[in-house]
Tab-separated table of C-alpha atoms and ligand atoms in Angstrom:
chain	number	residue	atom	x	y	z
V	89	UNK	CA	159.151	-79.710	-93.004
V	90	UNK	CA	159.899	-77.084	-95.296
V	91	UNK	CA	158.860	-73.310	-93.945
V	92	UNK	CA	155.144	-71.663	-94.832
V	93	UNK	CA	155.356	-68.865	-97.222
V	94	UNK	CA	153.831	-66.810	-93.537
V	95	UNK	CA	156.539	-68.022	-91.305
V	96	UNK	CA	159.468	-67.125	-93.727
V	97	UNK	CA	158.103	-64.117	-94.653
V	98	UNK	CA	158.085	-62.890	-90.561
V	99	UNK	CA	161.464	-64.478	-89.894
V	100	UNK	CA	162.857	-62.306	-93.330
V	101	UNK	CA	161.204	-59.139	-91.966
V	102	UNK	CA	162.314	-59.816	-88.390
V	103	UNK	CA	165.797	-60.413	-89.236
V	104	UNK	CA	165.869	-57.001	-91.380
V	105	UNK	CA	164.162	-54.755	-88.810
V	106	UNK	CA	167.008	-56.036	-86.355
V	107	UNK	CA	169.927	-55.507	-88.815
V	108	UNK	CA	171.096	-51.944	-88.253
V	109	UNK	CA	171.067	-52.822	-84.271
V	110	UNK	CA	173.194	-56.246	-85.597
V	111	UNK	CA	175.889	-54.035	-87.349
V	112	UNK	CA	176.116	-51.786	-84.295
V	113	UNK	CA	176.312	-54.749	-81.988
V	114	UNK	CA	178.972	-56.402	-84.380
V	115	UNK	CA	181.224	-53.306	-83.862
V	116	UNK	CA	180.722	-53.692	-80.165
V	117	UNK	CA	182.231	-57.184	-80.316
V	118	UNK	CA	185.582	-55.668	-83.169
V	119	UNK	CA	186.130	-53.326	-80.242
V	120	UNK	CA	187.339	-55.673	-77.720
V	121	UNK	CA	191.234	-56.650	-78.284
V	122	UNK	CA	190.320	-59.877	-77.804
V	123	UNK	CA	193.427	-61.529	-78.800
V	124	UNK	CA	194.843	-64.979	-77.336
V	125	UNK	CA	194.756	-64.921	-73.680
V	126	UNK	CA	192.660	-61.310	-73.595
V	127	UNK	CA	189.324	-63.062	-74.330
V	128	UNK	CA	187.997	-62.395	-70.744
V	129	UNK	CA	186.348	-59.436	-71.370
V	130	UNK	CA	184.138	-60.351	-74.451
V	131	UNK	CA	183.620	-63.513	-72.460
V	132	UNK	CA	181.724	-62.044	-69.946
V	133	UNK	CA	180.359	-59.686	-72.331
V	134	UNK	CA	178.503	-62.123	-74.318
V	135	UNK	CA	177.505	-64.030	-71.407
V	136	UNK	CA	175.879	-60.953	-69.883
V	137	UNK	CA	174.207	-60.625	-73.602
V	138	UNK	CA	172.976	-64.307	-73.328
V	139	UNK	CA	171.937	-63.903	-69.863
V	140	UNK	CA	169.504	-60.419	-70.639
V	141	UNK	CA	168.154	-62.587	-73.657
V	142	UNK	CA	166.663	-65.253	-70.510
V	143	UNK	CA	169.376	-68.086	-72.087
V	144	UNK	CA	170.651	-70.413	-69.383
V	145	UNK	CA	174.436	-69.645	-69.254
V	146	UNK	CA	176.707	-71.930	-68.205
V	147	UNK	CA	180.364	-70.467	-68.101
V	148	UNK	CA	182.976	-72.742	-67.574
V	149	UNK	CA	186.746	-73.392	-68.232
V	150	UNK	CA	188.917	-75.218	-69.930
V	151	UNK	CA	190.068	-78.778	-68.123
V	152	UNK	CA	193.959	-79.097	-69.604
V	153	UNK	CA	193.780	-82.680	-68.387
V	154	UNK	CA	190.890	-83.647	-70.345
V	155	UNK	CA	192.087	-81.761	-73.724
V	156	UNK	CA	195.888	-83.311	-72.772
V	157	UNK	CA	194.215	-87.020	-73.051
V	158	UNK	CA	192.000	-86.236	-76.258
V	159	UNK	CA	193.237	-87.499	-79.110
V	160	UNK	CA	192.926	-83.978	-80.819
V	161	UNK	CA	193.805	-81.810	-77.985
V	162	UNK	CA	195.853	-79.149	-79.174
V	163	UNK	CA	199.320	-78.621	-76.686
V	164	UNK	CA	198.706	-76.641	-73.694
V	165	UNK	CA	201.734	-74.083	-73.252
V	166	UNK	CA	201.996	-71.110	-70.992
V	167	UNK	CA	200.734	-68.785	-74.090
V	168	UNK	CA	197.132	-71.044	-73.838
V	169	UNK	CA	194.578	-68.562	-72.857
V	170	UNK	CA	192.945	-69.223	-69.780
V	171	UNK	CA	189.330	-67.208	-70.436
V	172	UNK	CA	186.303	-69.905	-70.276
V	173	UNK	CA	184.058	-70.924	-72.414
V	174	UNK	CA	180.302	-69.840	-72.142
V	175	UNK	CA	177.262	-71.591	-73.572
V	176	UNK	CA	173.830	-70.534	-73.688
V	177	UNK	CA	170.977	-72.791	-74.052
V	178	UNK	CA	167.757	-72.365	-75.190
V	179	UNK	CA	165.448	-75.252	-74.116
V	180	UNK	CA	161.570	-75.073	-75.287
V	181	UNK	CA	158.420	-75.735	-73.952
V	182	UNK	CA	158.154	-78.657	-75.927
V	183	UNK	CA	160.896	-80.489	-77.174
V	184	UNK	CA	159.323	-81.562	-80.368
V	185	UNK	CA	162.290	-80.317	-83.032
V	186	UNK	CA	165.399	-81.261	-83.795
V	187	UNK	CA	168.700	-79.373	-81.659
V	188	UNK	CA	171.210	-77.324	-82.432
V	189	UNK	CA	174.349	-75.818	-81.666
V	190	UNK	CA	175.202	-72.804	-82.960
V	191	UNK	CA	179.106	-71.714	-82.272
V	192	UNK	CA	180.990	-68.750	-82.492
V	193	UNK	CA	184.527	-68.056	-81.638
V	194	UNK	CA	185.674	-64.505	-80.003
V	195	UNK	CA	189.386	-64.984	-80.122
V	196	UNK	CA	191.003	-63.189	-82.817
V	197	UNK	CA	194.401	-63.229	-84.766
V	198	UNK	CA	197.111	-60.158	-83.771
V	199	UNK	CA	196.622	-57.724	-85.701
V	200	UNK	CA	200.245	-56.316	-86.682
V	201	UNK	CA	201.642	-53.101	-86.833
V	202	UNK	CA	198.746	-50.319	-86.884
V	203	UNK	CA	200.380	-48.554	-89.289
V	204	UNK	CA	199.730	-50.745	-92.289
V	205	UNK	CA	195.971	-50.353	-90.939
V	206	UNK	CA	193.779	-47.541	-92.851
V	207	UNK	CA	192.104	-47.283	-89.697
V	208	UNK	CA	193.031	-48.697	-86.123
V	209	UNK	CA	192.196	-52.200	-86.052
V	210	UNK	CA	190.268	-52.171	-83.213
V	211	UNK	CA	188.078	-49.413	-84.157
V	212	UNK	CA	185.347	-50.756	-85.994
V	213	UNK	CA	184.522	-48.678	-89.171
V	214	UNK	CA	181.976	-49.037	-91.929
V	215	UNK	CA	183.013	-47.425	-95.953
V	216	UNK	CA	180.446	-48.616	-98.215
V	217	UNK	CA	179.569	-52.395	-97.953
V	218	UNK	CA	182.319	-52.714	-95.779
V	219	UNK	CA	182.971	-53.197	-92.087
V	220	UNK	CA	186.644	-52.988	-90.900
V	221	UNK	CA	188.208	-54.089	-88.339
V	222	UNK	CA	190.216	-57.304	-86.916
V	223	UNK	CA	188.079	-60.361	-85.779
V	224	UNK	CA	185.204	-57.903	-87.580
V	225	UNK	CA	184.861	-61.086	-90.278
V	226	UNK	CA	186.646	-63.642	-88.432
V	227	UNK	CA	184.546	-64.402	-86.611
V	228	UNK	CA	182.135	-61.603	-84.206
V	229	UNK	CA	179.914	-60.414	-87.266
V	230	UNK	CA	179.063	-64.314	-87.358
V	231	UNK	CA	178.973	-64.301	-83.243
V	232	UNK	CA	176.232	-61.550	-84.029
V	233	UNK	CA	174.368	-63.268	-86.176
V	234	UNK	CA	173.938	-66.241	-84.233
V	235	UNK	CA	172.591	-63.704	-81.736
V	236	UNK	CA	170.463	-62.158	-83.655
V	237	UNK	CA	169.148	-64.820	-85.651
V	238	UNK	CA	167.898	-66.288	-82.778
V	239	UNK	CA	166.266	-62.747	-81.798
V	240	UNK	CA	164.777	-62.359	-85.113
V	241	UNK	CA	162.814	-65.918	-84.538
V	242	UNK	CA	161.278	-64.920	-81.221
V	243	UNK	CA	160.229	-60.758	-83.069
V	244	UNK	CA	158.459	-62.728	-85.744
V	245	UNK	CA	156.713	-64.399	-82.932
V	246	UNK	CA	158.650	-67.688	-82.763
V	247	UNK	CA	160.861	-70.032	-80.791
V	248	UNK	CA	162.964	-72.756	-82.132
V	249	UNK	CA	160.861	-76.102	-80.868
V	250	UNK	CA	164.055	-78.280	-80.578
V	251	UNK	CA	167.173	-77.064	-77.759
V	252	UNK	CA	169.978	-74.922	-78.875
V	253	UNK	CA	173.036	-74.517	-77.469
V	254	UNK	CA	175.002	-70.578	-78.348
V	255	UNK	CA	178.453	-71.765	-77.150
V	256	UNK	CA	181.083	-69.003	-77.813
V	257	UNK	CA	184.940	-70.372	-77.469
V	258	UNK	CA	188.286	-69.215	-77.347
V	259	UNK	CA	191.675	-70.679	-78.569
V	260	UNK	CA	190.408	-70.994	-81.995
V	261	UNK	CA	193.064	-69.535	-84.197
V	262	UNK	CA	195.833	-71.662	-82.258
V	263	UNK	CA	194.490	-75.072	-80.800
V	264	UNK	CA	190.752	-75.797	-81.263
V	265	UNK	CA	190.576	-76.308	-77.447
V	266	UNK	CA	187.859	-74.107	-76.808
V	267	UNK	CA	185.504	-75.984	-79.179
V	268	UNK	CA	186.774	-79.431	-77.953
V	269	UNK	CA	185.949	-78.603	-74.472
V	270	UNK	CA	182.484	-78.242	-75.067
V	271	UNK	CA	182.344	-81.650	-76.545
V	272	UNK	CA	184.255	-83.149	-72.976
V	273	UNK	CA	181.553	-80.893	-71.468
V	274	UNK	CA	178.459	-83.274	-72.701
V	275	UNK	CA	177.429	-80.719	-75.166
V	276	UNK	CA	175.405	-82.214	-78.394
V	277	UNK	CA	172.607	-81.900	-80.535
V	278	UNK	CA	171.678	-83.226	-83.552
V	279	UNK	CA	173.730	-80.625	-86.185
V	280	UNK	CA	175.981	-77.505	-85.466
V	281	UNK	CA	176.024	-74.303	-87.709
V	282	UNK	CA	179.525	-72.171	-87.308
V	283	UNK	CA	179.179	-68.555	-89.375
V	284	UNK	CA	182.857	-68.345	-90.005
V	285	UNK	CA	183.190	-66.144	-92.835
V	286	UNK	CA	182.898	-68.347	-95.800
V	287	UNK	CA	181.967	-66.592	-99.042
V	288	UNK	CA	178.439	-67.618	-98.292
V	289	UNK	CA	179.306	-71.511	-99.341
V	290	UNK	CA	179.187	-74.016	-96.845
V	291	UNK	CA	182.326	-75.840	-96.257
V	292	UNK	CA	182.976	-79.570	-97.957
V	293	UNK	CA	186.151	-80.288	-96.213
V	294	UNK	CA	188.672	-78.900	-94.396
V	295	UNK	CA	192.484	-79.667	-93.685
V	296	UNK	CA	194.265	-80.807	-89.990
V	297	UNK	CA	196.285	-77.833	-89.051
V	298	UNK	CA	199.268	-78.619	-86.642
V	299	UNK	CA	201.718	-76.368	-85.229
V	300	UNK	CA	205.443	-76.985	-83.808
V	301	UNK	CA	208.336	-75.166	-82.662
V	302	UNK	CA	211.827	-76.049	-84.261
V	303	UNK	CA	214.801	-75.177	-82.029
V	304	UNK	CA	218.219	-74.720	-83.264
V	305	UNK	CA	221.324	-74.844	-81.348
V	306	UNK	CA	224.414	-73.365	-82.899
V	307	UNK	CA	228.447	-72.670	-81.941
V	308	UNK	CA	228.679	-69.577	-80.976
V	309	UNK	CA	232.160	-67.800	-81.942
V	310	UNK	CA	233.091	-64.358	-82.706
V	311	UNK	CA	232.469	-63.336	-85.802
V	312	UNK	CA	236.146	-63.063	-87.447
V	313	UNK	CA	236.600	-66.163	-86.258
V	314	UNK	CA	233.110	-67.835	-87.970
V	315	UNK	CA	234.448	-70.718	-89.695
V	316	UNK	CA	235.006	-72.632	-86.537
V	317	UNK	CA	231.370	-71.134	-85.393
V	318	UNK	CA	227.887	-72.791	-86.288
V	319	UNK	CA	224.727	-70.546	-87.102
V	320	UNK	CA	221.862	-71.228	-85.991
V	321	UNK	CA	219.754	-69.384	-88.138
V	322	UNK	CA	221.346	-70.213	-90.916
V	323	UNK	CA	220.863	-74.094	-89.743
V	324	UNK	CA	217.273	-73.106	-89.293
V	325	UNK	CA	217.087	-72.142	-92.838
V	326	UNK	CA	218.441	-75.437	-93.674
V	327	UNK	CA	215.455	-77.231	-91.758
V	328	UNK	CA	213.129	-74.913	-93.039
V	329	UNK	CA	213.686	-76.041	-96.602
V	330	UNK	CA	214.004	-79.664	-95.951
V	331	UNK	CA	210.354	-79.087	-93.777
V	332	UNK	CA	209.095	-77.282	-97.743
V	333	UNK	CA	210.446	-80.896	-99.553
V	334	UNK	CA	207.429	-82.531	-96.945
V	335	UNK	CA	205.066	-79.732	-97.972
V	336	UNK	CA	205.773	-80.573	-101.522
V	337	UNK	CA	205.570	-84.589	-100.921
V	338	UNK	CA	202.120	-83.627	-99.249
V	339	UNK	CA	200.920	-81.956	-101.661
V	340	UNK	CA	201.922	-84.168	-104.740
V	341	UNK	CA	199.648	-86.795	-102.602
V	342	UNK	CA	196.488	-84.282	-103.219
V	343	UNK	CA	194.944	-86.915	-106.274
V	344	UNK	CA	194.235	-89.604	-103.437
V	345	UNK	CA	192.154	-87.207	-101.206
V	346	UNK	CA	188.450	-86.691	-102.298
V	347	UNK	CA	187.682	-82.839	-102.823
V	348	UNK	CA	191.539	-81.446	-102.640
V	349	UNK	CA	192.270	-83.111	-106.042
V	350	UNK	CA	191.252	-79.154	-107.889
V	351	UNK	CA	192.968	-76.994	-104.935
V	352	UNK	CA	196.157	-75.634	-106.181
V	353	UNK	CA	198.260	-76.448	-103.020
V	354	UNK	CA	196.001	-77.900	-100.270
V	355	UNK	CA	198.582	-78.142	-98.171
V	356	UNK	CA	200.578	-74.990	-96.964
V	357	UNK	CA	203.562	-74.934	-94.422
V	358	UNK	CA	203.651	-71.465	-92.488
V	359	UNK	CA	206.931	-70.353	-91.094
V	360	UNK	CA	205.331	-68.089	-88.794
V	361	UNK	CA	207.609	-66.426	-86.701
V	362	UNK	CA	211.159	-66.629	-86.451
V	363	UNK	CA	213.917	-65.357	-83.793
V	364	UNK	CA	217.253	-65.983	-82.688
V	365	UNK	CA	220.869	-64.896	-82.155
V	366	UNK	CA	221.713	-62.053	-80.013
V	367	UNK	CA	224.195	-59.503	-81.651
V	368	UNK	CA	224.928	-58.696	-85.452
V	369	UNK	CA	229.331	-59.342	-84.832
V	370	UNK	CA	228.377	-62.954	-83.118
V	371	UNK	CA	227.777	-65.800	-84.438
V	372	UNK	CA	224.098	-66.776	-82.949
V	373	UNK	CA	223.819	-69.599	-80.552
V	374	UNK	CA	220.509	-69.906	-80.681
V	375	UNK	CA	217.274	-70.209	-83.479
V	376	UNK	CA	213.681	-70.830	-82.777
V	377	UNK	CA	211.062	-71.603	-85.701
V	378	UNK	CA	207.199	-71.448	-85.136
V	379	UNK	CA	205.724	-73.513	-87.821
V	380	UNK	CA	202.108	-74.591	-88.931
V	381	UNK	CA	201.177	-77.440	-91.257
V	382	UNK	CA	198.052	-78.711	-92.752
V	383	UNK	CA	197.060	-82.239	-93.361
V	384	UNK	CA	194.571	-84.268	-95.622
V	385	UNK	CA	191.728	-85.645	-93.814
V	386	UNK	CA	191.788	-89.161	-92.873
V	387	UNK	CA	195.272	-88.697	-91.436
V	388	UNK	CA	195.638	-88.940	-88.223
V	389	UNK	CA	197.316	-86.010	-86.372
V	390	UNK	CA	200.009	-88.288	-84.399
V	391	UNK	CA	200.934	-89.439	-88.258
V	392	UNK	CA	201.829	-86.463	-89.551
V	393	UNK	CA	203.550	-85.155	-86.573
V	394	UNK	CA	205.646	-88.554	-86.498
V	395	UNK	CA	206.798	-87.553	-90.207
V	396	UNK	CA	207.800	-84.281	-89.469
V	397	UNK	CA	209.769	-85.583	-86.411
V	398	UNK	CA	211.518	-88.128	-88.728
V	399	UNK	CA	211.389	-85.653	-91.506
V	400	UNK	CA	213.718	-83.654	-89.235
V	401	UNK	CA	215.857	-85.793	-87.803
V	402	UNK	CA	216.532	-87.665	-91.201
V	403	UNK	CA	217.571	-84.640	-92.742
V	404	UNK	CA	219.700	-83.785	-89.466
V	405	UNK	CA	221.746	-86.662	-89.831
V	406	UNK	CA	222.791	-85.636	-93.657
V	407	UNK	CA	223.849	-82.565	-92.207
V	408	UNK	CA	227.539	-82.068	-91.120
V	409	UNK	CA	227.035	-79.638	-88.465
V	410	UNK	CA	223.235	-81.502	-87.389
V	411	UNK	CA	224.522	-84.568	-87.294
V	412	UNK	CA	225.922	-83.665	-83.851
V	413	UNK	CA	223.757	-81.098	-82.501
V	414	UNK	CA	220.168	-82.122	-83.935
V	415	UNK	CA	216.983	-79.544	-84.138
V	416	UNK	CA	214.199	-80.218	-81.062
V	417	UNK	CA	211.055	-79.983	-82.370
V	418	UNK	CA	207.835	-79.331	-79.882
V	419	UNK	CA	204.224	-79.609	-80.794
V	420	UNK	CA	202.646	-76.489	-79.193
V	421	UNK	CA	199.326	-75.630	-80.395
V	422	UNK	CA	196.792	-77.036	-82.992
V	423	UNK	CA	197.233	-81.212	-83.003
V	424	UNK	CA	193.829	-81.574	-85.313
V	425	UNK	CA	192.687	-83.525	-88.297
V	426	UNK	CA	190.562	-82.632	-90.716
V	427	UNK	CA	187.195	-83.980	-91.938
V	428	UNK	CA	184.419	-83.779	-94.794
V	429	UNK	CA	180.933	-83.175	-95.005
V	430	UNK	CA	179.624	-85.993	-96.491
V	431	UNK	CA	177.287	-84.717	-99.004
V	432	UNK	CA	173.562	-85.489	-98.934
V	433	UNK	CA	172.605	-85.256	-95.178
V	434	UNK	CA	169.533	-83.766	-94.158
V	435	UNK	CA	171.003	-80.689	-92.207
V	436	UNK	CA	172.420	-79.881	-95.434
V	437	UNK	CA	169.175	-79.976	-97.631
V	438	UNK	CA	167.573	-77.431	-95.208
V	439	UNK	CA	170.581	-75.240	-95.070
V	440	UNK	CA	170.307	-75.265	-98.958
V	441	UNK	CA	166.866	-74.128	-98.925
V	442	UNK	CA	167.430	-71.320	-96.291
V	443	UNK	CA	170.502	-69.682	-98.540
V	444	UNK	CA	168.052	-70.315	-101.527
V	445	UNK	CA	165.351	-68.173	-99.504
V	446	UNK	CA	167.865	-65.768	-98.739
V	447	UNK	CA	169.859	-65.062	-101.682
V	448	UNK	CA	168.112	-66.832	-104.497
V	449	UNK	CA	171.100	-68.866	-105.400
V	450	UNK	CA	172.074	-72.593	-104.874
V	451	UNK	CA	174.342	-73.275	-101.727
V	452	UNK	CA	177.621	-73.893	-102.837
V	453	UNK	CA	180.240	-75.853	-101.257
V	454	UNK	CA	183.816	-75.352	-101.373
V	455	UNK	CA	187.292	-76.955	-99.675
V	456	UNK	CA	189.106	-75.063	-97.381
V	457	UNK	CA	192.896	-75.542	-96.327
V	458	UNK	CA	192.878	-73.707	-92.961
V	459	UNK	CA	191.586	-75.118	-89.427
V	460	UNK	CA	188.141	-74.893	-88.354
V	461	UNK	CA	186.136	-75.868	-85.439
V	462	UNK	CA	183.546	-77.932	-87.373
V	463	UNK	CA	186.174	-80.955	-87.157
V	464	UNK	CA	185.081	-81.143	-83.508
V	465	UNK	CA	181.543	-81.655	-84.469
V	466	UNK	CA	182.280	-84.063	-87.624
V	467	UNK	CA	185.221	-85.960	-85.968
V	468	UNK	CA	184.194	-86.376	-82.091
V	469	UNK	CA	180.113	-85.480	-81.694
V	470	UNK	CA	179.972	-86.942	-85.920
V	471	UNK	CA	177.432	-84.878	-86.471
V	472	UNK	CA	176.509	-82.846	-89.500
V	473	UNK	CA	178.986	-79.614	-89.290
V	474	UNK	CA	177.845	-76.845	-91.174
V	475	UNK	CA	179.954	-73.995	-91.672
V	476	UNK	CA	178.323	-71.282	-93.776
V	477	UNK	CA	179.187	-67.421	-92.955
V	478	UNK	CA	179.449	-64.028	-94.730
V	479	UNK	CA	182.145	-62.943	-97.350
V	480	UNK	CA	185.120	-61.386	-96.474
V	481	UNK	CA	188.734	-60.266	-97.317
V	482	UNK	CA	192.111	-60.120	-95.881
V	483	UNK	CA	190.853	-62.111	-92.668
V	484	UNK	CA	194.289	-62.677	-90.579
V	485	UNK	CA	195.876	-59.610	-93.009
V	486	UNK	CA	195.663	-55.973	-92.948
V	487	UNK	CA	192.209	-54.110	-93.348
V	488	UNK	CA	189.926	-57.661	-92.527
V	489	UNK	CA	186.182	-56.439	-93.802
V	490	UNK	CA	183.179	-58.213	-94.110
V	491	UNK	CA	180.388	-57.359	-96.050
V	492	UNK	CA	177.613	-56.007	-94.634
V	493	UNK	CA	175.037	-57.106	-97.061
V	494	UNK	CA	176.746	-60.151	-97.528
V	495	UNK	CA	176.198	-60.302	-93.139
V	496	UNK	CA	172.446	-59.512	-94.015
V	497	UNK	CA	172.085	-62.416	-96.751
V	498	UNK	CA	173.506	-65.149	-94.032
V	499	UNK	CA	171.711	-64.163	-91.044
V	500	UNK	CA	168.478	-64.275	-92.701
V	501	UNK	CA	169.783	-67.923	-94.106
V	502	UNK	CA	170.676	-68.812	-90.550
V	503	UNK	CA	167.595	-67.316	-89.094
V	504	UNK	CA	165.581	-69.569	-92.017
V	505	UNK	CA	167.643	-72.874	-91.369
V	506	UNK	CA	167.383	-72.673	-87.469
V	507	UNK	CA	163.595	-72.570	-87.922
V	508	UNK	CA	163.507	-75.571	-90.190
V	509	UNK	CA	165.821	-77.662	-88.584
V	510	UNK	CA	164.689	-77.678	-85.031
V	511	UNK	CA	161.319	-75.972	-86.272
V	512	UNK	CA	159.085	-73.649	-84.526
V	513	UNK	CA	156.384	-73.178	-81.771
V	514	UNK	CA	154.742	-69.992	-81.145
V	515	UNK	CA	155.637	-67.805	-78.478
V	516	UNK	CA	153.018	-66.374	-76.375
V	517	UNK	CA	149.981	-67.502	-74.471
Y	1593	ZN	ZN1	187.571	-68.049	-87.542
């Protein structure tokens, strides 16, 4: 049932009179380094937070054997961070509204040399409408908000009458294990909200992401003598650009998948990092390519890995030097697929009237082609994934901000939707 003109008007006040506290507590979050496998600290952190706020916490960790067996388990490797997972649930008096999750990851991308940084990435810092800072946008100012959405309901007076679950993960920016856990955990309800930063539009559909590891073997001789050698970097190179003709075939397929027919290049190959060889006068022995792909929804991870195996090994085979010594390829982090938001559902309606409330615009949607955790939710608990979050700019870059009105707009749209969806009972008595 749509809000009274009373309720929203408390919740909108609420959510304001919180705000400067919500910037300051957003910093808190930037200033943990909380990148993959350093999570622990903001972990406990935001437990402690969840605790103080009377949630039940349950903390918990990640069960490799139970991801390993999931279809879209991403690959456990010794880089995998090993920080839990922490939920907190709000459960009240009585149970008479729709649930919730609301999720938040705390894992953030490296941040690369601090020098091309105007200030120190890990020292939040607010110039104008913007807050700086790596992981500021992607994603703690939206792991603040779901905080402090929720603590804007209960000022005004208010708690939501249906559960919610706060569950804050890890391992989002390389497998999507921290979100898939909580699904093997049991957890449910009837629609999750994720506040990645999203340009205040809420997410249509969103690509697989898969990542793999291309090693090279090459001949090593010295260097005058390099005819009789085989490079394996420059072998690399040659599987790197028969890996961009499968980007391109991917992407010429982009007419038979519903929403990516107006993106540009839906599908982008990342040759993310890249060593190999040992000395500049030898020739190098050795080359090792970290890759990540995308792929359309509706294909199934195991599908697209198989082509980039045969993609590999086909090209291999045309290759004189290949032919005998052919590339391993390992699958070592994301293994997802994508999904869509099938337009019309319910959870979407009231999410549209919130933003409406909140900004005085329509909700727009948009397509995506980078991972997020809502395919958990769509895919596995197929329920109505909403992911609807701030704007931003240079999120995995140099100088990531968010914008601080733009953080103001979406929590009081989050604070708005939670009431409607699971509505509200009054706190007190
Ligand atoms: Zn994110």
């Amino acid at each position: 049932m749509p809000l009274s003109d009373n309720v929203r008007t408390a919740i909108i006040d609420a959510v304001e009179q919180g705000f400067p506290d919500q910037i300051e507590f957003t910093k808190v979050l930037v200033r943990f380094p909380s990148i993959r496998g350093k999570e622990h600290e903001v972990v406990d952190f935001i437990a402690g937070e969840l605790a103080e706020r009377g949630y039940e916490v349950d903390q918990f960790d990640m069960d490799p054997a139970a991801i390993e067996a999931h279809e879209g388990g991403g690959k456990i490797t010794p880089e995998h961070s090993t920080a839990p997972i922490v939920v907190g649930t709000h459960r009240p008096r009585n149970e008479a509204g729709r649930s919730l999750i609301l999720q938040s990851h705390v894992d953030v991308v490296p941040a690369g040399p601090d020098t091309m940084w105007r200030h120190p990435p890990f020292e939040p810092h607010v110039e104008g409408d913007w807050l700086y800072g790596r992981g500021g946008a992607d994603m703690k100012a939206g792991q603040a908000q779901i905080f402090f959405a929720m603590d804007a309901l209960r000022r005004a007076g208010f708690a939501p009458a249906g559960r919610v679950h706060l569950q804050t993960v890890v391992e989002e920016e390389s497998t999507g294990n921290g979100a898939l856990m909580t699904y093997l955990k049991g957890y449910d309800a009837d629609a999750v909200l994720i506040p990645e930063p999203e340009e205040e539009m809420l997410v249509r559909a969103n690509v697989g992401t898969l990542w793999f590891q291309v090693e090279v073997q090459g001949k090593p001789v010295h260097v005058r003598e390099m005819g009789s050698g085989a490079n394996a970097i420059d072998a690399a190179y040659r599987v790197v650009a028969a890996l961009r003709g499968l980007e391109a075939d991917w992407n010429a397929e982009k007419g038979d998948h519903r929403f990516f027919e107006d993106l540009d290049h839906p599908i982008n190959l990342n040759i993310g990092k890249i060593e190999g060889g040992d000395w500049a006068s030898s020739v190098p022995s050795w080359c090792r390519v970290d890759c990540r792909i995308a792929l359309f929804p509706g294909i199934r991870a195991a599908e697209a890995a198989r082509r980039i195996e045969e993609t590999i090994s086909t090209f291999a085979a045309s290759d004189p030097y290949l032919a005998n010594s052919p590339p391993k390829v390992t699958f070592n982090g994301f293994f997802s697929e994508g999904y869509t938001l099938e337009p019309g559902s319910e959870a979407e309606a009231v999410l549209g009237r919130a933003h409406q409330a909140a900004t005085g615009e329509e909700l727009q949607s948009f397509v995506t082609p980078g991972y997020l955790d809502c395919r958990v939710y769509q895919l596995y608990n197929r329920i109505p994934s909403l992911c609807y979050g701030p704007i931003s700019e240079n999120i995995h870059g140099v100088d990531e901000r968010v914008s601080v009105e733009s953080i103001r707009r979406t929590t009081i749209a989050m604070a708005l939707f939670i009431a409607e969806w699971c509505g509200v009972e009054a706190l007190g008595d």
